[in-house]
């Protein structure tokens, strides 16, 4: 005879940021919650984030900082559990923090403090956490979900996306969604380095060079640093723009907005110098060398007509590149696409067609900017589902 399954009010699949947040919110409001994860440690992606200090949110959280097929979907959760709410929780646990550029908030000490905070909140709410537990098959009958020897009327998909597979990430969320008839927007790597090929491999030779740029893809614009790599491009500006880039489309970099005036002034000041010398005043030396070679003007500046200088300036202000692809899920910080938001309530994260089934965090078709935005989505969507579960339990 099979052992009788343990009964809970909710089973949460995934002990990452979103799953732990949902568990804490539900547990502290009176629900009996079980969290299951195949990993041996909770919050593994949190632990490696922000160089080990966890960029846990951003002061500038706003709905237009997120990509989704439905750009309005994030508004409800983000407004009901804000960056200020999470910061208050951080401070209540005595975690010291600091602000870096562009509103990014980090722990002074360690990302482990955020994981421990979430585990402490779960412990306070009586949450049961089962690590190193394969999820296996999921059954659903008579209004209850059964998984890994436990049963509950509510199941939360919080298993994330396939980005950073070395940390144990999988696409299991999409298989579960498909099992229950939920649409999945094709997942793709986001916040990911881009690769270059063909003639643009010229820039691979200056790997390690970084400089501030305005990176552009379509209508998207980001002013941050770009980094040239052995494979192509990385750095904050490139990671940001990668979420908006589509295969086959170009991107452009503005390396110097005032290049035209700068080159004409350089011609006046040092007419016997060559273009490389003028570019070195504006850009890192190795990048200046590579661009001078690409532009191909051999004569001294004083011998160059203004039209040629304008052509060179145009490249500096709008360097068009044609990425051949990305470095894939292995190097992607997050996943774009996922469980379609049209299938979910924006207030509760519950599936419209399957009562008691919820999806949160990176598993959902919501992708934030670099800089703490995706963690805030984990906290906000997790809190929304956790509170909804507790309300449903109280309602009987």
Coordinates of C-alpha atoms in Angstrom, one line a residue:
X1 CA 0.0 0.0 0.0
X2 CA 1.3 3.5 -0.9
X3 CA 2.0 5.8 2.0
X4 CA -0.6 8.6 2.5
X5 CA 0.7 11.8 0.9
X6 CA 1.5 14.7 3.2
X7 CA -1.1 17.4 2.9
X8 CA -0.4 21.1 2.5
X9 CA -2.3 24.3 1.5
X10 CA 0.3 24.9 -1.2
X11 CA 3.3 23.3 -2.9
X12 CA 5.9 25.6 -4.4
X13 CA 8.2 24.2 -7.0
X14 CA 11.5 26.1 -6.8
X15 CA 13.5 27.4 -3.8
X16 CA 14.8 30.5 -5.7
X17 CA 14.0 34.1 -5.0
X18 CA 10.4 34.0 -6.2
X19 CA 9.6 30.6 -4.7
X20 CA 11.0 31.5 -1.2
X21 CA 9.2 34.9 -1.3
X22 CA 5.9 33.3 -2.1
X23 CA 6.4 30.7 0.6
X24 CA 7.3 33.3 3.2
X25 CA 4.3 35.5 2.2
X26 CA 1.8 32.6 2.4
X27 CA 3.3 30.9 5.4
X28 CA 3.4 34.1 7.5
X29 CA -0.2 34.7 6.7
X30 CA -1.2 31.3 8.0
X31 CA -0.9 28.9 5.0
X32 CA 0.8 25.5 5.4
X33 CA 3.4 25.5 2.6
X34 CA 5.9 23.1 1.2
X35 CA 8.8 24.2 -1.1
X36 CA 10.5 21.6 -3.3
X37 CA 13.7 22.0 -5.2
X38 CA 16.1 19.5 -6.9
X39 CA 19.1 21.6 -5.9
X40 CA 21.0 20.9 -2.7
X41 CA 21.0 24.6 -1.6
X42 CA 18.3 27.2 -1.7
X43 CA 18.7 30.5 -3.7
X44 CA 21.7 29.4 -5.7
X45 CA 21.3 32.1 -8.3
X46 CA 20.9 34.7 -5.6
X47 CA 24.3 33.6 -4.1
X48 CA 26.2 34.3 -7.3
X49 CA 24.4 37.5 -8.2
X50 CA 26.0 40.9 -8.1
X51 CA 29.5 39.5 -7.7
X52 CA 28.4 37.7 -4.6
X53 CA 26.7 40.7 -3.0
X54 CA 23.3 40.5 -4.7
X55 CA 21.9 43.5 -6.5
X56 CA 18.6 42.8 -4.7
X57 CA 16.5 45.7 -6.2
X58 CA 16.6 49.1 -7.8
X59 CA 15.4 52.5 -6.6
X60 CA 14.0 53.2 -10.1
X61 CA 11.7 50.2 -10.5
X62 CA 8.9 51.1 -13.0
X63 CA 6.7 49.0 -15.4
X64 CA 8.4 50.3 -18.5
X65 CA 11.7 48.7 -17.3
X66 CA 10.2 45.2 -18.2
X67 CA 9.7 43.3 -21.4
X68 CA 6.6 41.1 -21.9
X69 CA 4.1 40.4 -24.6
X70 CA 1.7 42.2 -22.3
X71 CA 3.7 45.3 -21.0
X72 CA 0.8 46.1 -18.6
X73 CA 1.0 42.8 -16.8
X74 CA 3.7 43.8 -14.3
X75 CA 1.9 46.9 -13.0
X76 CA -0.3 45.3 -10.4
X77 CA 2.3 43.1 -8.6
X78 CA 5.0 45.9 -8.8
X79 CA 2.7 48.4 -7.2
X80 CA 1.5 46.2 -4.4
X81 CA 4.9 45.0 -3.4
X82 CA 7.4 47.7 -4.2
X83 CA 11.2 48.1 -4.0
X84 CA 10.6 50.1 -0.8
X85 CA 8.7 47.1 0.7
X86 CA 11.6 44.8 0.0
X87 CA 14.2 47.3 1.3
X88 CA 12.2 47.6 4.5
X89 CA 12.4 43.8 4.9
X90 CA 16.1 43.9 4.2
X91 CA 16.6 46.6 6.9
X92 CA 14.4 44.7 9.4
X93 CA 16.9 41.9 9.2
X94 CA 19.8 44.2 9.9
X95 CA 21.3 43.8 6.5
X96 CA 23.6 46.7 5.6
X97 CA 23.3 47.9 2.0
X98 CA 24.6 50.5 -0.4
X99 CA 23.6 52.1 -3.6
X100 CA 25.7 51.9 -6.8
X101 CA 25.1 53.5 -10.1
X102 CA 21.7 53.9 -11.6
X103 CA 19.8 53.1 -8.4
X104 CA 21.2 49.6 -7.9
X105 CA 21.1 48.3 -4.3
X106 CA 23.6 45.7 -3.1
X107 CA 24.4 44.1 0.2
X108 CA 27.5 45.5 1.9
X109 CA 28.6 42.0 2.9
X110 CA 27.2 39.0 1.1
X111 CA 24.3 37.7 -1.1
X112 CA 24.0 34.9 1.4
X113 CA 22.4 37.4 3.8
X114 CA 19.4 37.7 1.3
X115 CA 19.1 33.9 1.1
X116 CA 19.3 33.6 4.9
X117 CA 16.7 36.4 5.3
X118 CA 14.2 34.5 3.0
X119 CA 14.9 31.3 4.8
X120 CA 14.3 33.0 8.2
X121 CA 11.1 34.4 6.9
X122 CA 10.0 30.9 5.7
X123 CA 11.0 29.4 9.1
X124 CA 8.9 32.0 10.9
X125 CA 6.0 31.1 8.7
X126 CA 6.4 27.4 9.4
X127 CA 7.3 26.6 5.8
X128 CA 8.7 23.1 5.0
X129 CA 11.6 23.1 2.6
X130 CA 12.6 20.0 0.8
X131 CA 15.9 20.3 -1.0
X132 CA 17.6 17.6 -3.2
X133 CA 14.1 16.5 -4.0
X134 CA 13.4 15.5 -7.6
X135 CA 10.0 16.9 -8.6
X136 CA 9.1 13.9 -10.8
X137 CA 5.6 13.5 -12.2
X138 CA 2.8 15.9 -11.2
X139 CA -0.7 14.6 -10.9
X140 CA -3.9 16.7 -10.7
X141 CA -7.2 15.2 -9.8
X142 CA -10.2 16.1 -7.7
X143 CA -8.9 19.6 -7.3
X144 CA -5.6 18.7 -5.8
X145 CA -2.0 18.5 -7.0
X146 CA 0.2 15.6 -6.0
X147 CA 4.0 15.8 -6.4
X148 CA 6.9 14.0 -4.6
X149 CA 4.7 12.4 -2.0
X150 CA 2.8 15.5 -1.1
X151 CA -0.6 16.9 -2.0
X152 CA -2.2 20.3 -2.0
X153 CA -5.0 22.3 -3.7
X154 CA -2.5 24.8 -4.9
X155 CA 0.7 24.5 -6.9
X156 CA 3.2 27.3 -7.7
X157 CA 5.6 27.1 -10.6
X158 CA 8.7 29.0 -9.5
X159 CA 11.4 26.9 -11.2
X160 CA 12.7 29.8 -13.2
X161 CA 14.1 29.6 -16.8
X162 CA 17.0 27.8 -18.4
X163 CA 19.6 30.6 -18.0
X164 CA 22.8 29.7 -16.2
X165 CA 22.3 25.9 -16.4
X166 CA 25.5 25.2 -14.4
X167 CA 23.5 26.4 -11.4
X168 CA 20.9 23.7 -12.1
X169 CA 18.5 25.8 -14.1
X170 CA 16.2 23.9 -16.4
X171 CA 13.2 24.5 -18.6
X172 CA 11.0 22.4 -16.4
X173 CA 8.5 25.3 -15.9
X174 CA 7.6 25.1 -19.5
X175 CA 6.9 21.4 -19.4
X176 CA 4.6 21.9 -16.4
X177 CA 2.9 24.7 -18.2
X178 CA 2.3 22.6 -21.3
X179 CA 1.0 19.7 -19.1
X180 CA -1.8 22.1 -17.9
X181 CA -2.4 23.6 -21.3
X182 CA -0.8 27.0 -20.7
X183 CA 0.8 28.8 -23.6
X184 CA 4.6 29.4 -23.5
X185 CA 6.2 32.3 -25.4
X186 CA 9.4 30.8 -26.9
X187 CA 12.2 31.3 -24.3
X188 CA 15.4 33.0 -25.4
X189 CA 18.6 34.2 -23.6
X190 CA 18.4 37.8 -22.3
X191 CA 20.9 40.1 -20.6
X192 CA 23.5 38.1 -22.6
X193 CA 26.7 38.9 -24.5
X194 CA 26.5 39.2 -28.3
X195 CA 28.8 37.5 -30.8
X196 CA 30.4 39.1 -33.8
X197 CA 31.7 37.5 -37.0
X198 CA 32.9 38.3 -40.5
X199 CA 34.8 41.6 -40.9
X200 CA 33.6 42.6 -37.4
X201 CA 36.0 40.0 -35.9
X202 CA 38.4 42.9 -36.1
X203 CA 37.0 44.0 -32.7
X204 CA 37.7 40.5 -31.2
X205 CA 41.4 41.5 -31.3
X206 CA 40.8 44.2 -28.6
X207 CA 39.3 41.9 -26.1
X208 CA 39.3 43.5 -22.6
X209 CA 38.8 47.0 -23.8
X210 CA 35.8 48.8 -22.3
X211 CA 34.3 52.3 -22.8
X212 CA 31.1 54.2 -22.2
X213 CA 28.6 54.0 -25.1
X214 CA 25.0 54.6 -26.0
X215 CA 23.9 51.1 -27.3
X216 CA 20.9 51.0 -29.6
X217 CA 18.7 48.3 -30.9
X218 CA 15.5 49.3 -32.6
X219 CA 13.9 52.0 -30.4
X220 CA 15.8 50.9 -27.2
X221 CA 18.7 53.0 -25.9
X222 CA 21.1 52.4 -23.0
X223 CA 24.0 54.6 -21.8
X224 CA 26.4 52.4 -20.0
X225 CA 29.8 50.6 -20.6
X226 CA 30.4 48.2 -23.5
X227 CA 33.1 45.6 -23.3
X228 CA 34.9 44.1 -26.3
X229 CA 35.4 40.3 -25.9
X230 CA 37.1 37.4 -27.7
X231 CA 33.7 36.5 -29.0
X232 CA 32.1 39.9 -29.5
X233 CA 30.5 42.3 -27.1
X234 CA 29.5 42.4 -23.5
X235 CA 29.3 44.9 -20.6
X236 CA 26.2 46.5 -19.1
X237 CA 25.1 48.4 -22.2
X238 CA 25.3 45.3 -24.4
X239 CA 23.5 43.1 -21.9
X240 CA 20.7 45.6 -21.7
X241 CA 20.4 45.9 -25.4
X242 CA 20.5 42.2 -26.0
X243 CA 17.0 41.8 -24.5
X244 CA 15.7 44.0 -27.3
X245 CA 17.8 42.6 -30.1
X246 CA 16.4 40.1 -32.6
X247 CA 18.6 37.8 -34.7
X248 CA 19.4 39.3 -38.1
X249 CA 19.0 42.9 -36.9
X250 CA 22.0 45.3 -36.5
X251 CA 22.8 47.2 -33.3
X252 CA 24.7 50.5 -33.2
X253 CA 27.1 52.1 -30.7
X254 CA 27.6 55.8 -30.1
X255 CA 31.2 56.0 -29.0
X256 CA 31.4 59.8 -29.1
X257 CA 28.4 62.0 -29.7
X258 CA 30.6 65.1 -30.3
X259 CA 33.0 63.3 -32.7
X260 CA 32.5 65.8 -35.6
X261 CA 33.5 68.8 -33.6
X262 CA 36.4 66.9 -31.9
X263 CA 37.9 65.7 -35.2
X264 CA 37.7 69.1 -36.8
X265 CA 39.3 70.7 -33.8
X266 CA 42.0 68.0 -33.8
X267 CA 42.8 68.8 -37.5
X268 CA 43.3 72.5 -36.5
X269 CA 45.5 71.7 -33.5
X270 CA 47.7 68.9 -35.0
X271 CA 47.4 68.9 -38.8
X272 CA 50.5 66.6 -39.2
X273 CA 49.0 63.9 -36.9
X274 CA 47.1 61.0 -38.2
X275 CA 43.5 59.9 -37.4
X276 CA 44.7 57.4 -34.8
X277 CA 46.1 60.2 -32.7
X278 CA 42.9 62.1 -32.8
X279 CA 40.8 59.0 -31.9
X280 CA 43.2 58.2 -29.0
X281 CA 42.1 61.5 -27.4
X282 CA 38.5 60.3 -27.5
X283 CA 38.7 56.5 -26.9
X284 CA 40.9 53.9 -25.3
X285 CA 44.1 53.4 -27.4
X286 CA 43.4 49.9 -28.6
X287 CA 39.9 50.8 -29.7
X288 CA 41.3 53.9 -31.4
X289 CA 43.8 51.7 -33.3
X290 CA 41.0 49.3 -34.4
X291 CA 38.7 52.0 -35.5
X292 CA 41.5 53.9 -37.4
X293 CA 42.2 50.7 -39.3
X294 CA 38.5 50.1 -40.0
X295 CA 38.0 53.7 -41.2
X296 CA 41.2 53.5 -43.3
X297 CA 42.3 57.2 -43.7
X298 CA 46.1 57.2 -44.2
X299 CA 46.8 60.9 -44.8
X300 CA 47.6 63.4 -42.0
X301 CA 44.6 65.2 -40.6
X302 CA 45.5 68.4 -42.3
X303 CA 45.3 66.8 -45.7
X304 CA 41.9 65.3 -45.1
X305 CA 38.9 67.1 -46.4
X306 CA 36.1 67.8 -44.0
X307 CA 33.9 65.2 -45.8
X308 CA 36.3 62.4 -44.8
X309 CA 36.4 63.6 -41.2
X310 CA 32.6 63.7 -41.2
X311 CA 32.6 60.1 -42.4
X312 CA 34.9 59.1 -39.6
X313 CA 32.8 61.0 -37.1
X314 CA 29.7 59.3 -38.3
X315 CA 31.2 55.9 -37.5
X316 CA 32.1 57.1 -34.0
X317 CA 28.6 58.4 -33.4
X318 CA 26.8 55.5 -35.0
X319 CA 29.0 52.4 -35.3
X320 CA 26.8 49.8 -36.8
X321 CA 27.5 46.1 -36.0
X322 CA 25.8 42.9 -37.0
X323 CA 25.7 40.4 -34.2
X324 CA 25.8 36.8 -35.4
X325 CA 24.0 35.6 -32.2
X326 CA 24.4 35.5 -28.5
X327 CA 26.5 33.4 -26.1
X328 CA 23.3 31.5 -25.2
X329 CA 21.6 30.5 -22.0
X330 CA 25.0 29.5 -20.5
X331 CA 26.0 33.2 -20.2
X332 CA 22.5 34.7 -20.0
X333 CA 21.6 36.3 -16.7
X334 CA 17.9 35.7 -17.3
X335 CA 15.4 34.2 -19.7
X336 CA 13.1 36.2 -21.9
X337 CA 9.8 34.6 -22.9
X338 CA 8.2 31.9 -20.8
X339 CA 4.7 31.2 -19.6
X340 CA 2.3 33.6 -21.3
X341 CA 0.9 36.3 -19.1
X342 CA -2.5 36.1 -20.9
X343 CA -3.0 32.8 -19.0
X344 CA -2.5 34.4 -15.6
X345 CA -4.2 36.9 -13.3
X346 CA -1.9 39.9 -12.9
X347 CA -3.2 40.4 -9.3
X348 CA -2.7 36.8 -8.0
X349 CA -0.5 35.0 -10.6
X350 CA -3.1 32.3 -10.7
X351 CA -3.8 30.5 -14.0
X352 CA -7.2 31.5 -15.3
X353 CA -8.0 28.0 -16.6
X354 CA -6.6 25.9 -13.8
X355 CA -7.8 27.0 -10.3
X356 CA -5.0 26.6 -7.8
X357 CA -2.1 26.7 -10.3
X358 CA 0.2 29.7 -10.1
X359 CA 3.3 30.9 -12.0
X360 CA 5.8 33.5 -10.8
X361 CA 9.3 34.9 -11.3
X362 CA 11.5 34.1 -14.3
X363 CA 9.2 31.2 -15.3
X364 CA 6.7 33.9 -16.6
X365 CA 7.1 36.0 -19.8
X366 CA 8.4 39.0 -17.9
X367 CA 12.1 40.2 -18.2
X368 CA 13.5 43.2 -16.4
X369 CA 16.5 45.4 -17.1
X370 CA 19.9 44.7 -15.7
X371 CA 20.4 46.2 -12.2
X372 CA 18.1 44.5 -9.7
X373 CA 14.9 44.7 -11.8
X374 CA 14.5 40.9 -12.2
X375 CA 15.0 40.3 -8.5
X376 CA 12.2 42.8 -7.8
X377 CA 9.9 41.0 -10.2
X378 CA 10.7 37.8 -8.2
X379 CA 9.8 39.5 -4.9
X380 CA 6.7 41.2 -6.3
X381 CA 5.3 38.3 -8.2
X382 CA 6.1 35.9 -5.3
X383 CA 4.4 38.2 -2.8
X384 CA 1.3 38.5 -5.0
X385 CA 1.0 34.7 -5.3
X386 CA 1.8 34.1 -1.6
X387 CA -0.8 36.6 -0.4
X388 CA -3.4 35.2 -2.8
X389 CA -2.8 31.7 -1.5
X390 CA -3.2 32.8 2.1
X391 CA -6.4 34.6 1.3
X392 CA -7.8 31.6 -0.5
X393 CA -6.9 29.4 2.6
X394 CA -8.7 31.8 4.9
X395 CA -11.7 31.9 2.6
X396 CA -11.9 28.1 3.0

